[in-house]
Short mmCIF file of C-alpha atoms in Angstrom, two decimals:
data_model
loop_
_atom_site.label_atom_id
_atom_site.label_comp_id
_atom_site.label_asym_id
_atom_site.label_seq_id
_atom_site.Cartn_x
_atom_site.Cartn_y
_atom_site.Cartn_z
CA UNK M 1 68.08 87.26 157.10
CA UNK M 2 65.18 85.84 158.63
CA UNK M 3 64.31 89.11 160.37
CA UNK M 4 64.60 91.27 157.16
CA UNK M 5 62.07 88.94 155.39
CA UNK M 6 59.88 89.17 158.12
CA UNK M 7 59.35 92.69 157.55
CA UNK M 8 59.11 92.33 153.38
CA UNK M 9 55.11 91.49 153.12
CA UNK M 10 53.42 90.83 149.63
CA UNK M 11 54.18 88.95 146.84
CA UNK M 12 57.59 87.56 147.33
CA UNK M 13 57.92 86.43 143.36
CA UNK M 14 57.75 90.46 142.72
CA UNK M 15 60.59 91.26 145.15
CA UNK M 16 62.48 88.51 143.83
CA UNK M 17 62.05 89.91 140.20
CA UNK M 18 63.43 93.61 141.50
CA UNK M 19 66.19 92.12 143.16
CA UNK M 20 66.96 90.11 139.79
CA UNK M 21 66.30 92.93 137.50
CA UNK M 22 68.75 95.21 139.70
CA UNK M 23 71.70 92.84 139.61
CA UNK M 24 71.58 92.31 136.03
CA UNK M 25 71.43 95.74 135.55
CA UNK M 26 74.75 96.30 136.77
CA UNK M 27 77.04 94.81 134.30
CA UNK M 28 75.08 96.55 130.98
CA UNK M 29 75.31 100.16 132.87
CA UNK M 30 78.98 99.62 133.81
CA UNK M 31 79.98 98.66 130.41
CA UNK M 32 77.61 101.02 128.53
CA UNK M 33 78.83 104.09 130.65
CA UNK M 34 82.03 104.03 128.70
CA UNK M 35 80.39 105.93 125.75
CA UNK M 36 79.85 108.96 128.16
CA UNK M 37 83.34 108.60 129.67
CA UNK M 38 85.41 108.13 126.78
CA UNK M 39 83.30 109.79 123.93
CA UNK M 40 81.41 112.63 125.59
CA UNK M 41 84.23 112.82 128.46
CA UNK M 42 81.85 113.00 131.48
CA UNK M 43 82.58 111.15 134.64
CA UNK M 44 84.11 107.49 134.96
CA UNK M 45 82.67 104.11 134.59
CA UNK M 46 82.82 103.12 138.07
CA UNK M 47 81.04 106.69 138.93
CA UNK M 48 78.48 106.04 136.81
CA UNK M 49 77.96 102.06 138.51
CA UNK M 50 78.16 103.58 141.89
CA UNK M 51 75.45 106.22 140.87
CA UNK M 52 73.41 103.44 139.71
CA UNK M 53 73.84 101.20 142.53
CA UNK M 54 72.99 103.87 144.75
CA UNK M 55 69.81 104.95 142.74
CA UNK M 56 68.35 101.12 143.02
CA UNK M 57 69.07 100.84 146.49
CA UNK M 58 67.31 103.89 147.10
CA UNK M 59 64.61 102.42 144.77
CA UNK M 60 64.54 99.58 147.33
CA UNK M 61 63.70 101.87 150.06
CA UNK M 62 60.92 103.30 148.15
CA UNK M 63 59.45 99.93 147.52
CA UNK M 64 59.78 99.00 151.13
CA UNK M 65 58.34 102.33 152.44
CA UNK M 66 55.61 102.52 149.78
CA UNK M 67 54.51 98.92 150.26
CA UNK M 68 53.95 99.22 154.01
CA UNK M 69 51.39 101.77 153.21
CA UNK M 70 47.80 100.28 153.00
CA UNK M 71 46.91 100.76 149.37
CA UNK M 72 43.30 102.40 150.55
CA UNK M 73 45.59 105.66 151.10
CA UNK M 74 46.63 106.10 147.57
CA UNK M 75 42.98 106.64 146.41
CA UNK M 76 42.59 109.58 148.34
CA UNK M 77 46.37 110.95 147.94
CA UNK M 78 45.81 110.83 144.27
CA UNK M 79 43.47 113.60 144.73
CA UNK M 80 45.94 115.75 146.80
CA UNK M 81 48.78 115.39 144.35
CA UNK M 82 46.93 116.16 141.17
CA UNK M 83 46.88 119.73 141.60
CA UNK M 84 50.44 119.73 142.85
CA UNK M 85 51.65 117.34 139.76
CA UNK M 86 49.90 120.05 137.47
CA UNK M 87 51.92 122.87 139.03
CA UNK M 88 54.98 120.86 138.73
CA UNK M 89 54.37 120.31 135.16
CA UNK M 90 53.69 124.06 134.53
CA UNK M 91 57.20 124.72 136.10
CA UNK M 92 59.03 121.86 134.06
CA UNK M 93 57.61 123.48 130.91
CA UNK M 94 58.67 127.10 132.13
CA UNK M 95 62.04 126.09 133.76
CA UNK M 96 62.68 122.86 133.11
CA UNK M 97 66.22 121.75 131.47
CA UNK M 98 66.12 121.62 127.66
CA UNK M 99 68.56 119.67 125.27
CA UNK M 100 70.22 121.49 122.68
CA UNK M 101 67.96 124.17 122.71
CA UNK M 102 65.02 122.37 121.77
CA UNK M 103 61.55 122.49 123.76
CA UNK M 104 62.46 119.28 125.46
CA UNK M 105 61.83 120.68 128.89
CA UNK M 106 60.92 117.31 130.91
CA UNK M 107 63.65 117.64 134.18
CA UNK M 108 63.72 119.86 136.84
CA UNK M 109 66.85 119.59 139.05
CA UNK M 110 65.91 118.88 142.70
CA UNK M 111 67.58 121.32 145.08
CA UNK M 112 70.70 120.55 146.69
CA UNK M 113 71.02 116.98 145.38
CA UNK M 114 71.79 117.84 141.82
CA UNK M 115 69.52 114.96 140.27
CA UNK M 116 67.54 115.74 137.47
CA UNK M 117 63.57 114.77 138.06
CA UNK M 118 61.25 114.09 135.21
CA UNK M 119 57.90 115.21 136.33
CA UNK M 120 55.69 113.55 133.27
CA UNK M 121 57.04 110.14 134.96
CA UNK M 122 55.61 111.36 138.55
CA UNK M 123 52.22 112.96 136.59
CA UNK M 124 51.23 109.53 134.57
CA UNK M 125 51.35 107.40 138.34
CA UNK M 126 49.24 109.82 140.02
CA UNK M 127 47.01 109.78 137.12
CA UNK M 128 46.55 106.64 136.69
CA UNK M 129 45.76 106.18 140.49
CA UNK M 130 43.07 109.21 140.00
CA UNK M 131 41.38 107.20 137.28
CA UNK M 132 41.40 103.86 138.95
CA UNK M 133 39.86 106.08 142.00
CA UNK M 134 37.13 107.52 139.93
CA UNK M 135 36.20 104.12 138.18
CA UNK M 136 36.01 102.34 141.26
CA UNK M 137 33.41 104.77 143.04
CA UNK M 138 31.21 104.86 139.73
CA UNK M 139 31.61 100.71 139.31
CA UNK M 140 27.81 100.32 140.49
CA UNK M 141 26.29 103.64 139.01
CA UNK M 142 25.25 104.75 135.86
CA UNK M 143 27.71 106.78 134.18
CA UNK M 144 26.93 110.40 133.19
CA UNK M 145 29.28 111.37 130.53
CA UNK M 146 29.09 115.03 131.19
CA UNK M 147 29.77 114.66 134.61
CA UNK M 148 32.44 112.10 133.78
CA UNK M 149 34.13 114.79 131.67
CA UNK M 150 34.27 117.11 134.50
CA UNK M 151 35.46 114.80 137.01
CA UNK M 152 37.84 112.33 135.32
CA UNK M 153 38.53 113.56 131.73
CA UNK M 154 39.26 117.10 132.39
CA UNK M 155 42.02 116.40 134.78
CA UNK M 156 43.53 113.94 132.77
CA UNK M 157 43.44 116.22 129.71
CA UNK M 158 45.34 119.26 131.86
CA UNK M 159 47.97 116.87 132.72
CA UNK M 160 48.43 115.43 129.21
CA UNK M 161 48.32 118.86 127.79
CA UNK M 162 51.30 119.98 130.14
CA UNK M 163 53.19 116.66 128.98
CA UNK M 164 52.89 116.87 125.10
CA UNK M 165 55.34 119.72 124.12
CA UNK M 166 58.14 118.18 125.53
CA UNK M 167 57.21 114.29 125.49
CA UNK M 168 55.10 112.62 123.11
CA UNK M 169 55.75 109.00 123.90
CA UNK M 170 55.01 109.55 127.48
CA UNK M 171 51.86 111.36 126.66
CA UNK M 172 50.71 108.28 124.21
CA UNK M 173 51.67 105.91 126.76
CA UNK M 174 49.74 107.02 129.63
CA UNK M 175 46.92 108.04 126.96
CA UNK M 176 46.64 104.61 126.10
CA UNK M 177 46.92 102.71 129.55
CA UNK M 178 44.30 105.24 131.19
CA UNK M 179 41.89 103.98 127.92
CA UNK M 180 42.39 100.12 129.07
CA UNK M 181 41.88 100.88 132.71
CA UNK M 182 38.95 102.65 131.37
CA UNK M 183 37.90 99.66 129.63
CA UNK M 184 38.57 97.15 132.56
CA UNK M 185 36.61 99.66 134.61
CA UNK M 186 33.41 99.08 133.09
CA UNK M 187 33.53 102.85 131.87
CA UNK M 188 31.09 102.99 128.16
CA UNK M 189 32.84 101.83 124.96
CA UNK M 190 31.41 104.55 122.89
CA UNK M 191 32.48 107.19 125.69
CA UNK M 192 35.95 105.62 125.33
CA UNK M 193 35.84 105.74 121.40
CA UNK M 194 34.88 109.37 121.64
CA UNK M 195 37.60 110.25 124.02
CA UNK M 196 40.08 108.74 121.53
CA UNK M 197 38.72 110.80 118.99
CA UNK M 198 39.06 114.07 120.86
CA UNK M 199 42.42 113.04 121.96
CA UNK M 200 43.39 112.62 118.25
CA UNK M 201 41.76 115.72 117.25
CA UNK M 202 43.54 117.43 120.13
CA UNK M 203 46.88 116.19 118.72
CA UNK M 204 46.42 117.10 115.24
CA UNK M 205 45.35 120.39 116.76
CA UNK M 206 48.73 120.70 118.42
CA UNK M 207 50.72 119.62 115.46
CA UNK M 208 49.01 122.12 113.40
CA UNK M 209 49.91 125.21 115.81
CA UNK M 210 53.54 123.82 115.96
CA UNK M 211 53.80 124.02 112.08
CA UNK M 212 51.92 127.58 112.35
CA UNK M 213 53.98 128.94 114.83
CA UNK M 214 57.28 127.36 115.19
CA UNK M 215 59.24 130.00 117.26
CA UNK M 216 56.68 129.13 120.08
CA UNK M 217 56.81 125.30 120.08
CA UNK M 218 60.08 124.99 119.00
CA UNK M 219 60.96 122.01 117.31
CA UNK M 220 59.29 119.09 118.88
CA UNK M 221 56.98 118.26 115.99
CA UNK M 222 59.81 118.03 113.78
CA UNK M 223 61.99 115.62 116.05
CA UNK M 224 58.83 113.34 115.90
CA UNK M 225 58.81 113.62 112.00
CA UNK M 226 62.62 112.81 111.63
CA UNK M 227 62.20 109.81 113.84
CA UNK M 228 59.28 108.43 111.98
CA UNK M 229 61.04 109.22 108.66
CA UNK M 230 64.09 107.50 109.74
CA UNK M 231 61.87 104.64 110.95
CA UNK M 232 60.35 103.99 107.45
CA UNK M 233 63.79 105.13 105.82
CA UNK M 234 66.71 103.24 106.62
CA UNK M 235 68.99 105.75 104.74
CA UNK M 236 68.05 108.63 106.68
CA UNK M 237 70.74 110.38 108.87
CA UNK M 238 68.77 110.41 112.10
CA UNK M 239 68.73 106.41 111.39
CA UNK M 240 72.15 106.36 112.96
CA UNK M 241 71.21 104.96 116.52
CA UNK M 242 69.16 102.52 115.26
CA UNK M 243 71.59 101.21 112.60
CA UNK M 244 74.20 100.90 115.39
CA UNK M 245 71.58 99.15 117.71
CA UNK M 246 70.99 96.50 114.82
CA UNK M 247 74.58 96.10 114.36
CA UNK M 248 74.89 95.41 117.88
CA UNK M 249 72.22 92.78 118.25
CA UNK M 250 73.61 91.25 114.90
CA UNK M 251 77.13 91.10 116.37
CA UNK M 252 75.57 89.20 119.57
CA UNK M 253 74.55 85.99 118.15
CA UNK M 254 73.26 83.45 120.44
CA UNK M 255 75.67 83.90 123.36
CA UNK M 256 77.08 87.30 122.58
CA UNK M 257 80.81 88.51 122.55
CA UNK M 258 80.96 88.81 126.42
CA UNK M 259 80.66 90.81 129.54
CA UNK M 260 81.88 94.33 129.00
CA UNK M 261 83.19 93.63 125.28
CA UNK M 262 80.44 95.49 123.32
CA UNK M 263 81.99 97.66 120.48
CA UNK M 264 78.91 99.66 119.66
CA UNK M 265 78.47 101.03 123.09
CA UNK M 266 81.40 103.31 122.09
CA UNK M 267 79.20 104.49 119.34
CA UNK M 268 75.57 104.46 120.48
CA UNK M 269 74.65 108.08 122.47
CA UNK M 270 72.15 106.58 124.63
CA UNK M 271 73.82 103.28 125.07
CA UNK M 272 73.33 102.87 129.05
CA UNK M 273 69.72 104.04 128.93
CA UNK M 274 67.35 104.18 125.44
CA UNK M 275 69.73 101.51 123.62
CA UNK M 276 70.96 99.45 126.65
CA UNK M 277 68.80 96.47 125.38
CA UNK M 278 70.99 96.40 122.28
CA UNK M 279 74.17 96.64 124.34
CA UNK M 280 72.50 93.62 126.55
CA UNK M 281 72.02 91.58 123.34
CA UNK M 282 75.49 92.22 122.17
CA UNK M 283 77.49 91.01 125.42
CA UNK M 284 74.94 88.11 126.23
CA UNK M 285 73.67 87.18 122.88
CA UNK M 286 70.11 86.22 122.15
CA UNK M 287 70.02 83.89 125.46
CA UNK M 288 70.58 87.38 127.36
CA UNK M 289 67.65 89.12 125.25
CA UNK M 290 65.45 86.34 126.06
CA UNK M 291 65.95 86.25 129.54
CA UNK M 292 65.37 89.99 129.97
CA UNK M 293 62.06 89.19 128.03
CA UNK M 294 60.91 86.16 130.43
CA UNK M 295 61.52 88.36 133.69
CA UNK M 296 59.06 90.95 132.34
CA UNK M 297 56.61 88.55 131.05
CA UNK M 298 56.83 86.95 134.61
CA UNK M 299 56.10 90.35 136.14
CA UNK M 300 53.30 90.69 134.06
CA UNK M 301 51.97 86.97 135.17
CA UNK M 302 52.27 88.18 138.82
CA UNK M 303 50.39 90.98 138.61
CA UNK M 304 47.69 88.72 137.43
CA UNK M 305 47.99 86.29 140.44
CA UNK M 306 47.88 89.70 142.51
CA UNK M 307 44.55 90.94 141.00
CA UNK M 308 43.03 87.63 141.11
CA UNK M 309 43.90 87.82 145.29
CA UNK M 310 42.44 91.36 145.49
CA UNK M 311 39.28 91.89 147.24
CA UNK M 312 38.12 95.13 146.08
CA UNK M 313 37.91 96.97 142.41
CA UNK M 314 40.08 99.56 143.37
CA UNK M 315 42.88 97.24 144.17
CA UNK M 316 42.18 95.48 140.65
CA UNK M 317 42.36 99.08 138.58
CA UNK M 318 45.36 100.34 140.78
CA UNK M 319 47.49 96.90 139.84
CA UNK M 320 46.49 97.32 136.29
CA UNK M 321 46.82 100.94 136.11
CA UNK M 322 50.33 100.94 137.71
CA UNK M 323 51.75 97.95 136.55
CA UNK M 324 50.77 97.37 133.12
CA UNK M 325 52.77 101.06 131.91
CA UNK M 326 55.80 99.15 133.03
CA UNK M 327 55.79 96.53 130.98
CA UNK M 328 54.39 98.66 128.38
CA UNK M 329 57.25 100.72 128.59
CA UNK M 330 59.69 97.57 128.66
CA UNK M 331 57.90 96.55 125.24
CA UNK M 332 58.50 99.74 123.49
CA UNK M 333 62.02 100.36 124.62
CA UNK M 334 63.11 96.53 123.42
CA UNK M 335 60.95 97.24 120.12
CA UNK M 336 63.03 100.41 119.50
CA UNK M 337 66.24 98.67 120.01
CA UNK M 338 65.22 95.78 117.62
CA UNK M 339 63.86 98.37 114.93
CA UNK M 340 60.50 97.26 115.54
CA UNK M 341 59.13 100.60 116.71
CA UNK M 342 60.48 104.21 115.88
CA UNK M 343 62.49 105.97 118.40
CA UNK M 344 60.83 107.15 121.64
CA UNK M 345 63.33 107.87 124.31
CA UNK M 346 61.37 105.14 126.75
CA UNK M 347 63.99 103.95 129.14
CA UNK M 348 64.04 99.89 130.17
CA UNK M 349 62.44 99.89 133.56
CA UNK M 350 65.09 99.18 136.30
CA UNK M 351 67.78 98.43 133.95
CA UNK M 352 68.44 101.65 132.31
CA UNK M 353 70.67 104.43 133.88
CA UNK M 354 68.35 107.07 135.12
CA UNK M 355 66.93 108.23 138.81
CA UNK M 356 63.31 109.23 138.04
CA UNK M 357 62.50 106.02 135.75
CA UNK M 358 63.90 103.95 138.59
CA UNK M 359 62.30 105.59 141.32
CA UNK M 360 58.97 105.65 139.73
CA UNK M 361 59.11 102.16 138.90
CA UNK M 362 59.78 101.17 142.29
CA UNK M 363 57.01 103.12 144.01
CA UNK M 364 54.67 101.78 141.08
CA UNK M 365 55.72 98.00 142.38
CA UNK M 366 55.02 99.36 145.77
CA UNK M 367 51.65 100.25 145.15
CA UNK M 368 51.20 96.44 143.74
CA UNK M 369 53.10 95.10 146.63
CA UNK M 370 50.93 96.84 149.01
CA UNK M 371 48.12 95.41 147.18
CA UNK M 372 49.16 91.86 147.65
CA UNK M 373 50.02 92.38 151.30
CA UNK M 374 46.51 93.68 152.06
CA UNK M 375 44.24 91.81 154.18
CA UNK M 376 40.19 91.54 153.62
CA UNK M 377 39.63 95.22 152.56
CA UNK M 378 36.22 96.36 151.37
CA UNK M 379 35.32 98.97 148.77
CA UNK M 380 33.76 101.25 151.35
CA UNK M 381 36.78 101.13 153.78
CA UNK M 382 38.90 102.72 150.71
CA UNK M 383 36.69 104.92 148.76
CA UNK M 384 34.72 106.33 151.36
CA UNK M 385 38.40 107.62 153.01
CA UNK M 386 38.23 111.28 153.17
CA UNK M 387 41.76 112.54 151.08
CA UNK M 388 42.01 114.96 154.30
CA UNK M 389 42.15 111.84 156.71
CA UNK M 390 45.23 110.77 155.19
CA UNK M 391 47.01 114.02 155.71
CA UNK M 392 45.54 114.16 159.47
CA UNK M 393 46.69 110.22 159.74
CA UNK M 394 50.28 111.11 158.56
CA UNK M 395 50.78 113.81 160.20
#
């Protein structure tokens, strides 16, 4: 045991949080998967549990591997990965898996493995690192808006435009997080306001084009409208999932009905992913729900502890850029389950079933741990690192 801990570096509390969330996720995933087994008629509950455990073990491997990489390499790697991510997003839009004939192309199948991979999640992670790199490199300079449009906002726009048609909620989260990191990184507020306005204008244009040419854009905009209408009007037919989630939460009470005894898991279509928080409250009550919230809050707090110890601007922006989306996503998932927010399709990090979400969350945690494990780094060591040197050193 001591030998294992000797090789684990970085903030031990974050390691513990990962372990606790992983362990706590086993029973809810096992319990909620009965919907897929008996209602959908796919697989077995034990099979889904084993798959989830394997994904988490692979996630641990990702965290361990990434946290061993000096975080200065992530700066140059983001430049190398950005064009690769754009190509993957284009491929996903044209060849990705669709849901019920709708233009919800979000996944590509990994060859020989048979696991779907959501490219937008990887794109968001790469983009956050790229933005952190740009802001850190220009921290001591006077930012020229025209130059930043080309170097910063053009890549951001290219990625978000490719994600938007299939996944509005992910696009919105990434965009908001980028604006937040830009603000923290000292990007002028007047320029941030302009970029926000341009983003809203682009979204409006997309909606209008989708309305004008429904055959081209399929029915994604209609899906967004239905979700908003369902949220504002409880009598809508599409409010079915939310109503079942509310029943699950009301049934849970203070301590819940007990592990595996949820009734609503048999009626909630996304009980093991999007609405797993409602199942947790039904089975473990308010106590279980508050425990999950407190763990994410502790993770948020530990991020600030890491930031406080970081000696570089890039390290600070990296932790904020890849860490805050985890907390933001968790908050949105729990808000949807408790009917405080319209349905978005966001999973509960490290608890919901799903490979891409687990892997990318682990990759982000690995980056944060790499920052916390680093010794005295200087800004020059990080930002003067040529991206091509990473390939050379890796090979």
